Amino acid sequence: MKVSRANFGTLCDGSKVKIFTVSNGKMSFSATEFGCTITSIKLLNKKGVFDDIVLGYSTLDDYVRSPNLCFGSLVGRFANRIGGGTVKIGKKKYELDKNDNSRNCLHGGFNGYSKMVWKGEPIETKHEAGVRFSRLSPDSEQGFPGNLQITVTYLLDDDNNLKLTYIAKTDKETPVNITNHSYFNLAGKGSAHDHKIQLLCDYNLEKDDYLIPTGKFCKTAGTPYDFRNISELGKSLEKMKPGYDDCYVTNVYDPELKNLNSTVHAEKIVRAAVVKEETSGRTMTVDTNQEGIQFYTANWIEGVIGKNGTVYHSHDGICLETQCFPDSPNKKDFPSCILTPDAEYKAVTIYGFSF
């Protein structure tokens, strides 16, 4: 296991941004201080060839100029959407950026964590290696209350598990929902239509025309949202235009009992998803301690120029973003996403890879 670091580029203010590459000999990943962004995951296929299985860009300048696609980036302070761009905590109402259809707050607003520079440092142990990023998100940043100290750790082990851990502490009550927004393509190129998807989720969240949850939990059985049995993505996309952008309920939460089987402070991990791509022989699993997993099929990347001049098309990748439920601050029946000064936020995602 080893970690190397290099200069990824220089921002317009003259500050240099580092990139870290972590390898265990069978796979590697790279991540940069700009947005805690995972810029590549290189994995062997069944023929012994390495491919990069995440979408993104080749240079720092490309990530800086990118619209709000968040290729591989950390998103927060509140990932996903907050309806109406407002949050009420106690008697106080907080106004947030309305950067989504000019009415909702998406991924923290115009000044997202994906566009901020974090402090990175390597981590190396006998069986794991990775990088730890940290940053203080000051009170009122993005309109949210509280100074939020955040630590983000990406660790690769000998068994090709990439563990993402997010820890945060606050000095005021504040909503917290942090995730990674990687777009995966296990073939390393082309459409993801041939990927086979399993979401180990009996429910998804009903949403309105602006993708805000209504508060209703819907059983997936017998609907186009049913991926409980592994299914070919392309066949499902034929029934769902323009594609999926939906939050599923993991086995961390039981909608019938309306309680958490685990919380963001617990270490209990459940399997939420499995992805297979037969040509390469690659499989990816997603385990988490979060109650939600957002399944997004890259519906809005048509014509984007990515790594090495590759032109991306809609459905060339899939996102599986583990998180609290969208609009949790405004839904009294959803599990609370409010972090208090006497508690610690701890969210965990493990992407496991095999070939």
Coordinates of C-alpha atoms in Angstrom, one line a residue, residues 35-332:
G35 CA -13.5 19.6 -3.6
C36 CA -12.2 16.4 -2.0
T37 CA -12.7 15.2 -5.6
I38 CA -12.1 11.6 -6.6
T39 CA -10.6 12.1 -10.1
S40 CA -10.0 8.5 -11.0
I41 CA -10.5 4.9 -9.8
K42 CA -8.4 2.5 -11.8
L43 CA -9.4 -1.1 -11.6
L44 CA -8.3 -4.3 -13.3
N45 CA -10.8 -6.2 -15.5
K46 CA -11.1 -10.0 -16.0
K47 CA -8.5 -9.8 -18.7
G48 CA -6.0 -8.0 -16.5
V49 CA -6.3 -4.6 -18.0
F50 CA -6.7 -1.4 -16.0
D51 CA -9.5 1.0 -16.8
D52 CA -10.6 4.3 -15.1
I53 CA -14.2 3.6 -13.9
V54 CA -15.3 7.1 -12.9
L55 CA -16.2 10.1 -15.1
G56 CA -14.4 13.4 -14.6
Y57 CA -11.9 15.8 -16.1
S58 CA -8.2 15.8 -16.9
T59 CA -7.1 19.1 -15.3
L60 CA -7.8 21.3 -12.3
D61 CA -8.9 24.1 -14.6
D62 CA -11.6 21.8 -16.0
Y63 CA -12.9 21.1 -12.5
V64 CA -12.9 24.8 -11.6
R65 CA -14.8 25.8 -14.8
S66 CA -17.3 22.9 -14.6
P67 CA -20.9 23.6 -14.1
N68 CA -22.7 22.0 -11.1
L69 CA -22.1 18.4 -12.3
C70 CA -19.9 17.5 -9.2
F71 CA -17.9 14.8 -11.0
G72 CA -16.4 12.8 -8.1
S73 CA -16.8 15.7 -5.7
L74 CA -17.8 16.1 -2.0
V75 CA -21.2 17.8 -1.7
G76 CA -22.6 19.5 1.3
R77 CA -23.2 21.2 3.8
F78 CA -26.5 19.6 2.7
A79 CA -26.3 17.2 -0.2
N80 CA -29.3 16.9 -2.5
R81 CA -32.3 19.3 -2.3
I82 CA -33.9 21.5 0.3
G83 CA -37.3 22.6 -0.8
G84 CA -38.0 26.3 -1.0
G85 CA -34.3 27.0 -0.1
T86 CA -35.2 27.6 3.5
V87 CA -34.5 25.8 6.8
K88 CA -36.2 26.5 10.2
I89 CA -34.4 25.5 13.3
G90 CA -36.3 26.4 16.5
K91 CA -37.9 29.7 15.9
K92 CA -35.3 31.0 13.4
K93 CA -35.6 30.7 9.6
Y94 CA -32.5 30.5 7.5
E95 CA -32.5 31.6 3.8
L96 CA -30.3 29.4 1.5
D97 CA -29.3 29.7 -2.1
K98 CA -32.0 28.8 -4.6
N99 CA -29.7 27.4 -7.2
D100 CA -32.1 24.7 -8.4
N101 CA -34.9 25.9 -10.6
S102 CA -34.6 29.2 -8.8
R103 CA -36.7 27.7 -5.9
N104 CA -34.7 25.0 -4.1
C105 CA -31.2 24.6 -2.6
L106 CA -29.2 21.9 -4.3
H107 CA -25.9 20.5 -2.8
G108 CA -25.4 23.5 -0.6
G109 CA -26.0 26.2 -3.1
F110 CA -23.9 28.3 -5.5
N111 CA -20.8 28.0 -3.3
G112 CA -20.7 24.3 -2.8
Y113 CA -18.0 22.2 -1.1
S114 CA -17.1 20.8 -4.5
K115 CA -15.5 24.2 -5.4
M116 CA -13.6 24.7 -2.1
V117 CA -10.0 23.8 -1.3
W118 CA -9.5 21.4 1.5
K119 CA -6.3 20.5 3.4
G120 CA -5.1 17.0 2.5
E121 CA -2.7 14.7 4.2
P122 CA -1.7 11.1 3.4
I123 CA -2.5 8.1 5.6
E124 CA -0.6 4.8 5.4
T125 CA -0.9 1.7 7.5
K126 CA 0.0 -1.9 6.9
H127 CA -3.3 -2.9 5.3
E128 CA -4.9 0.5 4.4
A129 CA -3.8 3.7 2.7
G130 CA -5.5 6.9 1.8
V131 CA -6.0 10.6 2.3
R132 CA -7.6 12.7 5.0
F133 CA -9.1 16.1 4.1
S134 CA -10.2 18.7 6.6
R135 CA -11.8 22.1 6.5
L136 CA -13.8 24.5 8.8
S137 CA -17.0 25.6 7.2
P138 CA -17.7 28.9 9.0
D139 CA -21.0 30.0 10.5
S140 CA -23.4 31.4 7.8
E141 CA -21.5 29.8 4.9
Q142 CA -24.1 28.9 2.3
G143 CA -26.6 30.4 4.7
F144 CA -26.3 27.6 7.3
P145 CA -25.8 28.2 11.0
G146 CA -22.8 27.1 13.0
N147 CA -19.1 26.6 12.6
L148 CA -18.8 23.1 11.2
Q149 CA -15.4 21.3 11.5
I150 CA -15.3 18.5 8.9
T151 CA -13.0 15.6 8.3
V152 CA -13.3 13.5 5.2
T153 CA -11.3 10.3 4.9
Y154 CA -10.9 8.1 1.8
L155 CA -9.2 4.7 2.7
L156 CA -8.3 1.8 0.3
D157 CA -7.6 -1.6 1.8
D158 CA -6.0 -4.8 0.5
D159 CA -9.4 -6.2 -0.5
N160 CA -10.3 -3.4 -2.9
N161 CA -12.7 -1.7 -0.5
L162 CA -12.7 2.1 -0.7
K163 CA -14.1 3.5 2.5
L164 CA -15.4 7.1 2.7
T165 CA -15.9 8.5 6.2
Y166 CA -17.3 11.9 6.9
I167 CA -17.1 13.3 10.5
A168 CA -18.4 16.7 11.6
K169 CA -18.8 18.7 14.8
T170 CA -20.7 22.0 15.2
D171 CA -21.1 24.8 17.7
K172 CA -24.8 25.5 16.7
E173 CA -27.7 23.3 15.6
T174 CA -27.3 22.9 11.9
P175 CA -28.5 20.5 9.1
V176 CA -25.7 18.2 7.9
N177 CA -25.8 15.8 5.0
I178 CA -22.5 15.0 3.2
T179 CA -21.8 12.6 0.4
N180 CA -19.6 11.9 -2.6
H181 CA -20.9 12.5 -6.1
S182 CA -18.9 10.0 -8.2
Y183 CA -20.2 8.9 -11.6
F184 CA -19.4 5.2 -12.1
N185 CA -19.0 3.3 -15.4
L186 CA -17.6 -0.1 -14.6
A187 CA -16.8 -0.7 -18.3
G188 CA -14.5 2.3 -18.3
K189 CA -16.2 3.8 -21.4
G190 CA -19.4 4.1 -23.3
S191 CA -23.0 3.9 -22.0
A192 CA -24.0 2.4 -18.7
H193 CA -27.1 0.8 -20.3
D194 CA -25.5 -2.7 -20.0
H195 CA -24.8 -2.4 -16.3
K196 CA -26.9 -4.5 -14.0
I197 CA -28.2 -2.8 -10.9
Q198 CA -29.6 -4.1 -7.6
L199 CA -30.9 -1.7 -5.0
L200 CA -31.6 -3.6 -1.8
C201 CA -34.4 -1.2 -0.9
D202 CA -38.1 -1.9 -0.5
Y203 CA -39.1 1.7 -0.6
N204 CA -38.3 4.9 -2.4
L205 CA -39.4 8.5 -1.7
E206 CA -42.3 10.0 -3.7
K207 CA -41.2 13.3 -5.2
D208 CA -42.9 16.3 -6.8
D209 CA -42.2 17.8 -10.2
Y210 CA -39.1 19.6 -8.7
L211 CA -37.7 16.4 -7.2
I212 CA -38.6 17.4 -3.6
P213 CA -39.9 14.5 -1.5
T214 CA -43.6 14.8 -0.6
G215 CA -43.0 12.9 2.6
K216 CA -44.6 9.7 1.3
F217 CA -42.7 6.3 1.3
C218 CA -43.6 4.2 -1.7
K219 CA -43.1 0.5 -2.0
T220 CA -41.0 -0.3 -5.1
A221 CA -42.5 -3.7 -5.7
G222 CA -44.0 -4.0 -9.2
T223 CA -43.0 -0.4 -10.2
P224 CA -40.4 1.0 -12.5
Y225 CA -38.4 1.8 -9.4
D226 CA -38.1 -1.9 -8.4
F227 CA -34.4 -3.0 -8.5
R228 CA -34.6 -5.5 -5.6
N229 CA -33.6 -8.2 -8.1
I230 CA -30.6 -7.3 -10.2
S231 CA -31.8 -5.7 -13.4
E232 CA -30.3 -4.4 -16.7
L233 CA -30.3 -0.6 -16.5
G234 CA -31.0 0.0 -20.1
K235 CA -34.3 -1.9 -20.0
S236 CA -35.4 0.1 -17.0
L237 CA -34.5 3.4 -18.6
E238 CA -36.9 2.6 -21.4
K239 CA -39.7 3.0 -18.9
M240 CA -38.3 6.1 -17.1
K241 CA -37.6 9.2 -19.1
P242 CA -35.2 11.1 -18.9
G243 CA -33.8 8.7 -16.3
Y244 CA -33.6 8.1 -12.5
D245 CA -32.9 10.8 -9.9
D246 CA -34.5 9.2 -6.9
C247 CA -33.9 8.6 -3.3
Y248 CA -34.2 5.0 -2.1
V249 CA -34.7 3.9 1.5
T250 CA -31.9 1.6 2.8
N251 CA -32.4 -1.0 5.5
V252 CA -31.0 1.5 8.0
Y253 CA -34.6 2.9 8.2
D254 CA -37.9 1.1 8.6
P255 CA -40.8 3.3 7.2
E256 CA -43.4 1.1 8.8
L257 CA -41.9 1.5 12.3
K258 CA -40.7 5.1 11.5
N259 CA -37.5 4.5 13.3
L260 CA -33.9 4.1 12.5
N261 CA -32.3 0.7 12.8
S262 CA -29.1 2.7 12.9
T263 CA -28.1 6.4 13.0
V264 CA -25.5 8.5 11.5
H265 CA -23.6 8.1 14.8
A266 CA -23.6 4.3 14.7
E267 CA -21.2 1.9 13.0
K268 CA -23.8 -0.5 11.8
I269 CA -23.4 -0.9 8.0
V270 CA -26.0 -2.3 5.6
R271 CA -25.7 -3.3 1.9
A272 CA -27.5 -0.8 -0.2
A273 CA -26.6 -1.6 -3.8
V274 CA -24.7 -4.0 -6.2
V275 CA -23.6 -3.1 -9.7
K276 CA -22.3 -5.6 -12.3
E277 CA -20.8 -5.1 -15.8
E278 CA -20.3 -8.4 -17.6
T279 CA -17.9 -7.4 -20.4
S280 CA -15.3 -6.3 -17.9
G281 CA -16.3 -8.8 -15.2
R282 CA -16.3 -6.0 -12.6
T283 CA -18.7 -5.8 -9.7
M284 CA -19.2 -2.9 -7.3
T285 CA -21.0 -3.1 -3.9
V286 CA -22.2 -0.1 -1.9
D287 CA -22.5 -0.4 1.9
T288 CA -23.5 2.4 4.2
N289 CA -24.9 3.6 7.6
Q290 CA -27.1 6.1 5.9
E291 CA -30.9 5.8 5.5
G292 CA -31.0 7.1 1.9
I293 CA -29.2 6.3 -1.3
Q294 CA -29.8 8.6 -4.3
F295 CA -29.8 6.7 -7.6
Y296 CA -28.9 9.1 -10.4
T297 CA -28.3 8.0 -14.0
A298 CA -26.4 11.0 -15.3
N299 CA -29.4 12.4 -17.1
W300 CA -28.0 15.8 -17.8
I301 CA -24.4 15.4 -19.0
E302 CA -25.1 15.2 -22.8
G303 CA -22.2 16.8 -24.7
V304 CA -19.9 17.4 -21.7
I305 CA -16.3 17.1 -22.6
G306 CA -14.5 15.0 -20.0
K307 CA -11.2 13.2 -19.5
N308 CA -8.8 13.2 -22.5
G309 CA -11.4 14.9 -24.7
T310 CA -14.0 12.2 -24.2
V311 CA -17.5 13.5 -25.0
Y312 CA -20.0 12.2 -22.4
H313 CA -23.6 11.4 -23.1
S314 CA -26.6 11.0 -20.8
H315 CA -26.5 7.7 -19.0
D316 CA -22.8 7.2 -19.5
G317 CA -22.5 6.8 -15.7
I318 CA -24.4 6.2 -12.5
C319 CA -24.3 7.8 -9.1
L320 CA -25.1 6.0 -5.9
E321 CA -25.0 8.8 -3.3
T322 CA -25.5 7.6 0.3
Q323 CA -27.1 10.3 2.5
C324 CA -29.9 11.6 4.7
F325 CA -33.3 12.0 3.0
P326 CA -33.6 15.0 0.8
D327 CA -35.5 18.0 2.4
S328 CA -35.1 16.3 5.8
P329 CA -35.0 19.7 7.6
N330 CA -38.6 20.4 6.3
K331 CA -40.1 17.0 6.8
K332 CA -41.1 16.3 10.4

